Amino acid sequence: MKTAIYPGSFDPITLGHIDVLKDGASMFDKVIIAVSNNPAKTGFLSVEERKELIKQSVRDIPNVEVDSFDGLTVEYAKQKGAKILLRGLRAVSDFEYEMQLSQNNRALCDDIKTVFLITKPEYNFISSSAVKEIFLNNGDISKFVPKEINKYLVENKR
Ligand code: ADP
C-alpha cells in the first residue's frame, strides 16, 4: 500500500492544488492532503476552515484523506507510514525552494522521497496568495478555486 502525503498551507486550496492532488491520487493507493499548521505564517483561513473546505472540495476523489499536522513534515509522514511526499511545481521560480525543501527533508529522513508533479498549463499561474489578493480587493476568484471555496469565502469573509 503506497501512501503519499501532500503537505502545504492550502490557504485557500486552489484548482492548481486539486489538479496535482488528482494526478497524485491516480498514482498512489492513498493520498493524505495535510494542512501544515505553521505558526510563522498568519493564516487567512484557520486550519480548521481549510480542512473542512478541502474535505468538501475533494469529496469525489475516493482515495484522498484530509488532515492537518504540526511540526516536521517527515515526522508526520513517519507517523502515517508514508514514504512519499507529493509537491506541485509551477514555474521555474518554484524549483529552487522546492529543491531545498526536498533535500532538507531527505537529510532528515533518507527513507522519505519527494515526488513532484507539474500542473496543467491553465493552472500554472494560480497561487493561494494571488487568490487572497484578488478576493480581498473584491475580485472574482471563481475561476481559480473549487466552487465550495468560492461560496464559503463570498458568504463568510466578505
Ligand atoms: P506551502 O506554504 O507549503 O508552499 P502551498 O499551499 O502554497 O504550501 O503549496 C503546496 C504545494 O502545492 C507546493 O508544492 C506548491 O508548489 C504547490 N502548488 C501551489 N499552487 C500550485 C498550482 N497552481 N499548481 C501546481 N502546484 C501548486
mmCIF file with all atom_site columns, C-alpha atoms and ligand atoms in Angstrom:
data_model
loop_
_atom_site.group_PDB
_atom_site.id
_atom_site.type_symbol
_atom_site.label_atom_id
_atom_site.label_alt_id
_atom_site.label_comp_id
_atom_site.label_asym_id
_atom_site.label_entity_id
_atom_site.label_seq_id
_atom_site.pdbx_PDB_ins_code
_atom_site.Cartn_x
_atom_site.Cartn_y
_atom_site.Cartn_z
_atom_site.occupancy
_atom_site.B_iso_or_equiv
_atom_site.pdbx_formal_charge
_atom_site.auth_seq_id
_atom_site.auth_comp_id
_atom_site.auth_asym_id
_atom_site.auth_atom_id
_atom_site.pdbx_PDB_model_num
ATOM   1   C CA  . MET A 1 1   ? 0.000   0.000  0.000   1.00 0.00 ? 1   MET A CA  1
ATOM   2   C CA  . LYS A 1 2   ? 1.663   3.227  -1.171  1.00 0.00 ? 2   LYS A CA  1
ATOM   3   C CA  . THR A 1 3   ? 0.580   6.272  0.791   1.00 0.00 ? 3   THR A CA  1
ATOM   4   C CA  . ALA A 1 4   ? 1.683   9.773  -0.205  1.00 0.00 ? 4   ALA A CA  1
ATOM   5   C CA  . ILE A 1 5   ? 1.421   12.896 1.910   1.00 0.00 ? 5   ILE A CA  1
ATOM   6   C CA  . TYR A 1 6   ? 0.569   16.124 0.094   1.00 0.00 ? 6   TYR A CA  1
ATOM   7   C CA  . PRO A 1 7   ? 1.610   18.793 2.611   1.00 0.00 ? 7   PRO A CA  1
ATOM   8   C CA  . GLY A 1 8   ? 1.032   22.525 2.243   1.00 0.00 ? 8   GLY A CA  1
ATOM   9   C CA  . SER A 1 9   ? -0.614  25.662 3.553   1.00 0.00 ? 9   SER A CA  1
ATOM   10  C CA  . PHE A 1 10  ? -3.649  25.456 1.208   1.00 0.00 ? 10  PHE A CA  1
ATOM   11  C CA  . ASP A 1 11  ? -4.764  28.903 2.358   1.00 0.00 ? 11  ASP A CA  1
ATOM   12  C CA  . PRO A 1 12  ? -7.028  28.514 0.428   1.00 0.00 ? 12  PRO A CA  1
ATOM   13  C CA  . ILE A 1 13  ? -6.827  25.391 -1.731  1.00 0.00 ? 13  ILE A CA  1
ATOM   14  C CA  . THR A 1 14  ? -6.873  26.266 -5.462  1.00 0.00 ? 14  THR A CA  1
ATOM   15  C CA  . LEU A 1 15  ? -7.683  24.428 -8.695  1.00 0.00 ? 15  LEU A CA  1
ATOM   16  C CA  . GLY A 1 16  ? -3.900  24.052 -9.200  1.00 0.00 ? 16  GLY A CA  1
ATOM   17  C CA  . HIS A 1 17  ? -3.616  22.129 -5.915  1.00 0.00 ? 17  HIS A CA  1
ATOM   18  C CA  . ILE A 1 18  ? -6.622  19.982 -6.864  1.00 0.00 ? 18  ILE A CA  1
ATOM   19  C CA  . ASP A 1 19  ? -5.053  19.159 -10.243 1.00 0.00 ? 19  ASP A CA  1
ATOM   20  C CA  . VAL A 1 20  ? -1.862  17.931 -8.557  1.00 0.00 ? 20  VAL A CA  1
ATOM   21  C CA  . LEU A 1 21  ? -3.908  16.037 -5.968  1.00 0.00 ? 21  LEU A CA  1
ATOM   22  C CA  . LYS A 1 22  ? -5.989  14.233 -8.621  1.00 0.00 ? 22  LYS A CA  1
ATOM   23  C CA  . ASP A 1 23  ? -2.875  13.165 -10.527 1.00 0.00 ? 23  ASP A CA  1
ATOM   24  C CA  . GLY A 1 24  ? -1.291  12.008 -7.252  1.00 0.00 ? 24  GLY A CA  1
ATOM   25  C CA  . ALA A 1 25  ? -4.414  10.058 -6.326  1.00 0.00 ? 25  ALA A CA  1
ATOM   26  C CA  . SER A 1 26  ? -4.248  8.230  -9.661  1.00 0.00 ? 26  SER A CA  1
ATOM   27  C CA  . MET A 1 27  ? -0.663  7.125  -8.925  1.00 0.00 ? 27  MET A CA  1
ATOM   28  C CA  . PHE A 1 28  ? -0.786  6.124  -5.246  1.00 0.00 ? 28  PHE A CA  1
ATOM   29  C CA  . ASP A 1 29  ? -3.129  3.933  -3.187  1.00 0.00 ? 29  ASP A CA  1
ATOM   30  C CA  . LYS A 1 30  ? -3.860  6.771  -0.801  1.00 0.00 ? 30  LYS A CA  1
ATOM   31  C CA  . VAL A 1 31  ? -3.033  10.482 -0.669  1.00 0.00 ? 31  VAL A CA  1
ATOM   32  C CA  . ILE A 1 32  ? -3.301  12.364 2.602   1.00 0.00 ? 32  ILE A CA  1
ATOM   33  C CA  . ILE A 1 33  ? -3.633  16.066 1.950   1.00 0.00 ? 33  ILE A CA  1
ATOM   34  C CA  . ALA A 1 34  ? -2.216  17.597 5.120   1.00 0.00 ? 34  ALA A CA  1
ATOM   35  C CA  . VAL A 1 35  ? -2.594  21.235 6.102   1.00 0.00 ? 35  VAL A CA  1
ATOM   36  C CA  . SER A 1 36  ? 0.543   22.394 7.884   1.00 0.00 ? 36  SER A CA  1
ATOM   37  C CA  . ASN A 1 37  ? -0.100  24.403 10.994  1.00 0.00 ? 37  ASN A CA  1
ATOM   38  C CA  . ASN A 1 38  ? 2.775   26.800 10.533  1.00 0.00 ? 38  ASN A CA  1
ATOM   39  C CA  . PRO A 1 39  ? 2.938   29.334 13.387  1.00 0.00 ? 39  PRO A CA  1
ATOM   40  C CA  . ALA A 1 40  ? 5.288   31.526 11.287  1.00 0.00 ? 40  ALA A CA  1
ATOM   41  C CA  . LYS A 1 41  ? 2.525   32.125 8.709   1.00 0.00 ? 41  LYS A CA  1
ATOM   42  C CA  . THR A 1 42  ? -0.557  34.073 9.767   1.00 0.00 ? 42  THR A CA  1
ATOM   43  C CA  . GLY A 1 43  ? -3.427  32.338 8.090   1.00 0.00 ? 43  GLY A CA  1
ATOM   44  C CA  . PHE A 1 44  ? -6.198  33.903 6.038   1.00 0.00 ? 44  PHE A CA  1
ATOM   45  C CA  . LEU A 1 45  ? -8.387  30.913 6.906   1.00 0.00 ? 45  LEU A CA  1
ATOM   46  C CA  . SER A 1 46  ? -7.958  28.897 10.108  1.00 0.00 ? 46  SER A CA  1
ATOM   47  C CA  . VAL A 1 47  ? -6.532  25.390 9.810   1.00 0.00 ? 47  VAL A CA  1
ATOM   48  C CA  . GLU A 1 48  ? -9.978  24.002 10.722  1.00 0.00 ? 48  GLU A CA  1
ATOM   49  C CA  . GLU A 1 49  ? -11.683 26.072 7.998   1.00 0.00 ? 49  GLU A CA  1
ATOM   50  C CA  . ARG A 1 50  ? -9.088  24.949 5.440   1.00 0.00 ? 50  ARG A CA  1
ATOM   51  C CA  . LYS A 1 51  ? -9.553  21.288 6.375   1.00 0.00 ? 51  LYS A CA  1
ATOM   52  C CA  . GLU A 1 52  ? -13.327 21.480 6.210   1.00 0.00 ? 52  GLU A CA  1
ATOM   53  C CA  . LEU A 1 53  ? -13.267 23.264 2.844   1.00 0.00 ? 53  LEU A CA  1
ATOM   54  C CA  . ILE A 1 54  ? -10.748 20.802 1.410   1.00 0.00 ? 54  ILE A CA  1
ATOM   55  C CA  . LYS A 1 55  ? -12.997 17.914 2.541   1.00 0.00 ? 55  LYS A CA  1
ATOM   56  C CA  . GLN A 1 56  ? -15.901 19.446 0.644   1.00 0.00 ? 56  GLN A CA  1
ATOM   57  C CA  . SER A 1 57  ? -13.755 20.058 -2.457  1.00 0.00 ? 57  SER A CA  1
ATOM   58  C CA  . VAL A 1 58  ? -12.292 16.525 -2.707  1.00 0.00 ? 58  VAL A CA  1
ATOM   59  C CA  . ARG A 1 59  ? -15.424 14.518 -1.945  1.00 0.00 ? 59  ARG A CA  1
ATOM   60  C CA  . ASP A 1 60  ? -15.357 12.945 -5.422  1.00 0.00 ? 60  ASP A CA  1
ATOM   61  C CA  . ILE A 1 61  ? -11.808 11.528 -5.064  1.00 0.00 ? 61  ILE A CA  1
ATOM   62  C CA  . PRO A 1 62  ? -12.198 8.273  -3.105  1.00 0.00 ? 62  PRO A CA  1
ATOM   63  C CA  . ASN A 1 63  ? -8.601  7.621  -2.020  1.00 0.00 ? 63  ASN A CA  1
ATOM   64  C CA  . VAL A 1 64  ? -7.929  11.050 -0.528  1.00 0.00 ? 64  VAL A CA  1
ATOM   65  C CA  . GLU A 1 65  ? -7.903  11.795 3.196   1.00 0.00 ? 65  GLU A CA  1
ATOM   66  C CA  . VAL A 1 66  ? -7.748  15.269 4.731   1.00 0.00 ? 66  VAL A CA  1
ATOM   67  C CA  . ASP A 1 67  ? -5.730  16.033 7.851   1.00 0.00 ? 67  ASP A CA  1
ATOM   68  C CA  . SER A 1 68  ? -3.540  18.692 9.486   1.00 0.00 ? 68  SER A CA  1
ATOM   69  C CA  . PHE A 1 69  ? -0.243  18.495 11.331  1.00 0.00 ? 69  PHE A CA  1
ATOM   70  C CA  . ASP A 1 70  ? 2.185   20.458 13.467  1.00 0.00 ? 70  ASP A CA  1
ATOM   71  C CA  . GLY A 1 71  ? 5.940   20.221 13.300  1.00 0.00 ? 71  GLY A CA  1
ATOM   72  C CA  . LEU A 1 72  ? 8.164   18.479 10.804  1.00 0.00 ? 72  LEU A CA  1
ATOM   73  C CA  . THR A 1 73  ? 6.580   17.007 7.688   1.00 0.00 ? 73  THR A CA  1
ATOM   74  C CA  . VAL A 1 74  ? 8.883   13.951 7.767   1.00 0.00 ? 74  VAL A CA  1
ATOM   75  C CA  . GLU A 1 75  ? 7.828   13.144 11.355  1.00 0.00 ? 75  GLU A CA  1
ATOM   76  C CA  . TYR A 1 76  ? 4.188   13.387 10.338  1.00 0.00 ? 76  TYR A CA  1
ATOM   77  C CA  . ALA A 1 77  ? 4.852   11.175 7.289   1.00 0.00 ? 77  ALA A CA  1
ATOM   78  C CA  . LYS A 1 78  ? 6.541   8.543  9.521   1.00 0.00 ? 78  LYS A CA  1
ATOM   79  C CA  . GLN A 1 79  ? 3.533   8.569  11.864  1.00 0.00 ? 79  GLN A CA  1
ATOM   80  C CA  . LYS A 1 80  ? 1.280   7.882  8.873   1.00 0.00 ? 80  LYS A CA  1
ATOM   81  C CA  . GLY A 1 81  ? 3.559   5.174  7.459   1.00 0.00 ? 81  GLY A CA  1
ATOM   82  C CA  . ALA A 1 82  ? 4.103   7.212  4.279   1.00 0.00 ? 82  ALA A CA  1
ATOM   83  C CA  . LYS A 1 83  ? 7.388   7.289  2.386   1.00 0.00 ? 83  LYS A CA  1
ATOM   84  C CA  . ILE A 1 84  ? 6.339   9.705  -0.331  1.00 0.00 ? 84  ILE A CA  1
ATOM   85  C CA  . LEU A 1 85  ? 5.789   13.451 -0.165  1.00 0.00 ? 85  LEU A CA  1
ATOM   86  C CA  . LEU A 1 86  ? 3.856   14.960 -3.044  1.00 0.00 ? 86  LEU A CA  1
ATOM   87  C CA  . ARG A 1 87  ? 4.507   18.538 -4.133  1.00 0.00 ? 87  ARG A CA  1
ATOM   88  C CA  . GLY A 1 88  ? 3.411   20.573 -7.130  1.00 0.00 ? 88  GLY A CA  1
ATOM   89  C CA  . LEU A 1 89  ? 5.621   22.592 -9.448  1.00 0.00 ? 89  LEU A CA  1
ATOM   90  C CA  . ARG A 1 90  ? 4.517   25.574 -11.430 1.00 0.00 ? 90  ARG A CA  1
ATOM   91  C CA  . ALA A 1 91  ? 7.213   27.775 -12.923 1.00 0.00 ? 91  ALA A CA  1
ATOM   92  C CA  . VAL A 1 92  ? 10.986  27.568 -12.564 1.00 0.00 ? 92  VAL A CA  1
ATOM   93  C CA  . SER A 1 93  ? 10.566  30.005 -9.672  1.00 0.00 ? 93  SER A CA  1
ATOM   94  C CA  . ASP A 1 94  ? 9.106   27.181 -7.531  1.00 0.00 ? 94  ASP A CA  1
ATOM   95  C CA  . PHE A 1 95  ? 12.042  24.934 -8.286  1.00 0.00 ? 95  PHE A CA  1
ATOM   96  C CA  . GLU A 1 96  ? 14.769  26.314 -6.061  1.00 0.00 ? 96  GLU A CA  1
ATOM   97  C CA  . TYR A 1 97  ? 12.579  26.489 -2.966  1.00 0.00 ? 97  TYR A CA  1
ATOM   98  C CA  . GLU A 1 98  ? 11.120  23.036 -3.596  1.00 0.00 ? 98  GLU A CA  1
ATOM   99  C CA  . MET A 1 99  ? 14.542  21.505 -4.239  1.00 0.00 ? 99  MET A CA  1
ATOM   100 C CA  . GLN A 1 100 ? 15.855  22.913 -0.934  1.00 0.00 ? 100 GLN A CA  1
ATOM   101 C CA  . LEU A 1 101 ? 12.813  21.709 0.955   1.00 0.00 ? 101 LEU A CA  1
ATOM   102 C CA  . SER A 1 102 ? 13.072  18.245 -0.573  1.00 0.00 ? 102 SER A CA  1
ATOM   103 C CA  . GLN A 1 103 ? 16.802  17.995 0.176   1.00 0.00 ? 103 GLN A CA  1
ATOM   104 C CA  . ASN A 1 104 ? 16.272  19.174 3.770   1.00 0.00 ? 104 ASN A CA  1
ATOM   105 C CA  . ASN A 1 105 ? 13.598  16.526 4.204   1.00 0.00 ? 105 ASN A CA  1
ATOM   106 C CA  . ARG A 1 106 ? 15.879  13.911 2.641   1.00 0.00 ? 106 ARG A CA  1
ATOM   107 C CA  . ALA A 1 107 ? 18.665  14.901 5.049   1.00 0.00 ? 107 ALA A CA  1
ATOM   108 C CA  . LEU A 1 108 ? 16.253  14.485 7.959   1.00 0.00 ? 108 LEU A CA  1
ATOM   109 C CA  . CYS A 1 109 ? 14.940  11.146 6.736   1.00 0.00 ? 109 CYS A CA  1
ATOM   110 C CA  . ASP A 1 110 ? 16.580  9.313  3.858   1.00 0.00 ? 110 ASP A CA  1
ATOM   111 C CA  . ASP A 1 111 ? 13.650  6.912  3.550   1.00 0.00 ? 111 ASP A CA  1
ATOM   112 C CA  . ILE A 1 112 ? 11.171  9.587  2.539   1.00 0.00 ? 112 ILE A CA  1
ATOM   113 C CA  . LYS A 1 113 ? 11.302  10.822 -1.055  1.00 0.00 ? 113 LYS A CA  1
ATOM   114 C CA  . THR A 1 114 ? 9.540   13.766 -2.685  1.00 0.00 ? 114 THR A CA  1
ATOM   115 C CA  . VAL A 1 115 ? 7.628   13.324 -5.936  1.00 0.00 ? 115 VAL A CA  1
ATOM   116 C CA  . PHE A 1 116 ? 6.941   16.472 -7.973  1.00 0.00 ? 116 PHE A CA  1
ATOM   117 C CA  . LEU A 1 117 ? 4.025   16.816 -10.323 1.00 0.00 ? 117 LEU A CA  1
ATOM   118 C CA  . ILE A 1 118 ? 3.654   19.609 -12.833 1.00 0.00 ? 118 ILE A CA  1
ATOM   119 C CA  . THR A 1 119 ? 0.238   21.150 -13.090 1.00 0.00 ? 119 THR A CA  1
ATOM   120 C CA  . LYS A 1 120 ? -1.723  21.659 -16.320 1.00 0.00 ? 120 LYS A CA  1
ATOM   121 C CA  . PRO A 1 121 ? -0.756  24.917 -18.088 1.00 0.00 ? 121 PRO A CA  1
ATOM   122 C CA  . GLU A 1 122 ? -4.126  26.517 -17.352 1.00 0.00 ? 122 GLU A CA  1
ATOM   123 C CA  . TYR A 1 123 ? -3.423  26.306 -13.605 1.00 0.00 ? 123 TYR A CA  1
ATOM   124 C CA  . ASN A 1 124 ? 0.187   27.376 -13.807 1.00 0.00 ? 124 ASN A CA  1
ATOM   125 C CA  . PHE A 1 125 ? -0.346  30.957 -12.730 1.00 0.00 ? 125 PHE A CA  1
ATOM   126 C CA  . ILE A 1 126 ? -2.711  30.249 -9.830  1.00 0.00 ? 126 ILE A CA  1
ATOM   127 C CA  . SER A 1 127 ? -1.399  30.758 -6.312  1.00 0.00 ? 127 SER A CA  1
ATOM   128 C CA  . SER A 1 128 ? -3.136  30.991 -2.942  1.00 0.00 ? 128 SER A CA  1
ATOM   129 C CA  . SER A 1 129 ? -1.558  34.404 -2.368  1.00 0.00 ? 129 SER A CA  1
ATOM   130 C CA  . ALA A 1 130 ? -2.914  35.783 -5.677  1.00 0.00 ? 130 ALA A CA  1
ATOM   131 C CA  . VAL A 1 131 ? -6.351  34.348 -4.851  1.00 0.00 ? 131 VAL A CA  1
ATOM   132 C CA  . LYS A 1 132 ? -6.303  36.110 -1.455  1.00 0.00 ? 132 LYS A CA  1
ATOM   133 C CA  . GLU A 1 133 ? -5.159  39.384 -3.015  1.00 0.00 ? 133 GLU A CA  1
ATOM   134 C CA  . ILE A 1 134 ? -7.870  39.300 -5.694  1.00 0.00 ? 134 ILE A CA  1
ATOM   135 C CA  . PHE A 1 135 ? -10.565 38.318 -3.208  1.00 0.00 ? 135 PHE A CA  1
ATOM   136 C CA  . LEU A 1 136 ? -9.598  40.987 -0.654  1.00 0.00 ? 136 LEU A CA  1
ATOM   137 C CA  . ASN A 1 137 ? -9.831  43.558 -3.450  1.00 0.00 ? 137 ASN A CA  1
ATOM   138 C CA  . ASN A 1 138 ? -13.335 42.373 -4.331  1.00 0.00 ? 138 ASN A CA  1
ATOM   139 C CA  . GLY A 1 139 ? -12.309 40.497 -7.481  1.00 0.00 ? 139 GLY A CA  1
ATOM   140 C CA  . ASP A 1 140 ? -13.928 37.318 -8.805  1.00 0.00 ? 140 ASP A CA  1
ATOM   141 C CA  . ILE A 1 141 ? -11.952 34.217 -7.774  1.00 0.00 ? 141 ILE A CA  1
ATOM   142 C CA  . SER A 1 142 ? -14.412 31.641 -9.108  1.00 0.00 ? 142 SER A CA  1
ATOM   143 C CA  . LYS A 1 143 ? -12.033 30.615 -11.954 1.00 0.00 ? 143 LYS A CA  1
ATOM   144 C CA  . PHE A 1 144 ? -9.211  29.846 -9.517  1.00 0.00 ? 144 PHE A CA  1
ATOM   145 C CA  . VAL A 1 145 ? -10.751 27.856 -6.671  1.00 0.00 ? 145 VAL A CA  1
ATOM   146 C CA  . PRO A 1 146 ? -13.214 24.972 -6.231  1.00 0.00 ? 146 PRO A CA  1
ATOM   147 C CA  . LYS A 1 147 ? -16.826 26.200 -6.142  1.00 0.00 ? 147 LYS A CA  1
ATOM   148 C CA  . GLU A 1 148 ? -17.155 25.238 -2.447  1.00 0.00 ? 148 GLU A CA  1
ATOM   149 C CA  . ILE A 1 149 ? -14.307 27.616 -1.551  1.00 0.00 ? 149 ILE A CA  1
ATOM   150 C CA  . ASN A 1 150 ? -15.702 30.465 -3.629  1.00 0.00 ? 150 ASN A CA  1
ATOM   151 C CA  . LYS A 1 151 ? -19.124 30.067 -1.994  1.00 0.00 ? 151 LYS A CA  1
ATOM   152 C CA  . TYR A 1 152 ? -17.689 29.935 1.543   1.00 0.00 ? 152 TYR A CA  1
ATOM   153 C CA  . LEU A 1 153 ? -15.476 32.979 1.049   1.00 0.00 ? 153 LEU A CA  1
ATOM   154 C CA  . VAL A 1 154 ? -18.187 35.081 -0.571  1.00 0.00 ? 154 VAL A CA  1
ATOM   155 C CA  . GLU A 1 155 ? -20.686 34.170 2.172   1.00 0.00 ? 155 GLU A CA  1
ATOM   156 C CA  . ASN A 1 156 ? -18.386 34.394 5.192   1.00 0.00 ? 156 ASN A CA  1
ATOM   157 C CA  . LYS A 1 157 ? -15.410 36.599 4.512   1.00 0.00 ? 157 LYS A CA  1
ATOM   158 C CA  . ARG A 1 158 ? -16.903 39.497 2.625   1.00 0.00 ? 158 ARG A CA  1
HETATM 159 P P1  . ADP B 2 .   ? 3.474   25.855 1.077   1.00 0.00 ? 1   ADP B P1  1
HETATM 160 O O1  . ADP B 2 .   ? 3.235   27.019 2.017   1.00 0.00 ? 1   ADP B O1  1
HETATM 161 O O2  . ADP B 2 .   ? 3.921   24.607 1.797   1.00 0.00 ? 1   ADP B O2  1
HETATM 162 O O3  . ADP B 2 .   ? 4.323   26.177 -0.120  1.00 0.00 ? 1   ADP B O3  1
HETATM 163 P P2  . ADP B 2 .   ? 1.151   25.906 -0.662  1.00 0.00 ? 1   ADP B P2  1
HETATM 164 O O4  . ADP B 2 .   ? -0.262  25.656 -0.245  1.00 0.00 ? 1   ADP B O4  1
HETATM 165 O O5  . ADP B 2 .   ? 1.478   27.286 -1.137  1.00 0.00 ? 1   ADP B O5  1
HETATM 166 O O6  . ADP B 2 .   ? 2.023   25.460 0.577   1.00 0.00 ? 1   ADP B O6  1
HETATM 167 O O7  . ADP B 2 .   ? 1.560   24.878 -1.789  1.00 0.00 ? 1   ADP B O7  1
HETATM 168 C C1  . ADP B 2 .   ? 1.564   23.484 -1.587  1.00 0.00 ? 1   ADP B C1  1
HETATM 169 C C2  . ADP B 2 .   ? 2.184   22.797 -2.793  1.00 0.00 ? 1   ADP B C2  1
HETATM 170 O O8  . ADP B 2 .   ? 1.355   22.994 -3.936  1.00 0.00 ? 1   ADP B O8  1
HETATM 171 C C3  . ADP B 2 .   ? 3.554   23.337 -3.188  1.00 0.00 ? 1   ADP B C3  1
HETATM 172 O O9  . ADP B 2 .   ? 4.333   22.257 -3.663  1.00 0.00 ? 1   ADP B O9  1
HETATM 173 C C4  . ADP B 2 .   ? 3.260   24.314 -4.296  1.00 0.00 ? 1   ADP B C4  1
HETATM 174 O O10 . ADP B 2 .   ? 4.363   24.468 -5.174  1.00 0.00 ? 1   ADP B O10 1
HETATM 175 C C5  . ADP B 2 .   ? 2.115   23.595 -4.976  1.00 0.00 ? 1   ADP B C5  1
HETATM 176 N N1  . ADP B 2 .   ? 1.246   24.494 -5.733  1.00 0.00 ? 1   ADP B N1  1
HETATM 177 C C6  . ADP B 2 .   ? 0.721   25.668 -5.338  1.00 0.00 ? 1   ADP B C6  1
HETATM 178 N N2  . ADP B 2 .   ? -0.053  26.208 -6.316  1.00 0.00 ? 1   ADP B N2  1
HETATM 179 C C7  . ADP B 2 .   ? 0.012   25.341 -7.355  1.00 0.00 ? 1   ADP B C7  1
HETATM 180 C C8  . ADP B 2 .   ? -0.532  25.329 -8.683  1.00 0.00 ? 1   ADP B C8  1
HETATM 181 N N3  . ADP B 2 .   ? -1.283  26.337 -9.158  1.00 0.00 ? 1   ADP B N3  1
HETATM 182 N N4  . ADP B 2 .   ? -0.253  24.270 -9.454  1.00 0.00 ? 1   ADP B N4  1
HETATM 183 C C9  . ADP B 2 .   ? 0.534   23.275 -9.007  1.00 0.00 ? 1   ADP B C9  1
HETATM 184 N N5  . ADP B 2 .   ? 1.090   23.217 -7.794  1.00 0.00 ? 1   ADP B N5  1
HETATM 185 C C10 . ADP B 2 .   ? 0.837   24.240 -6.977  1.00 0.00 ? 1   ADP B C10 1
#
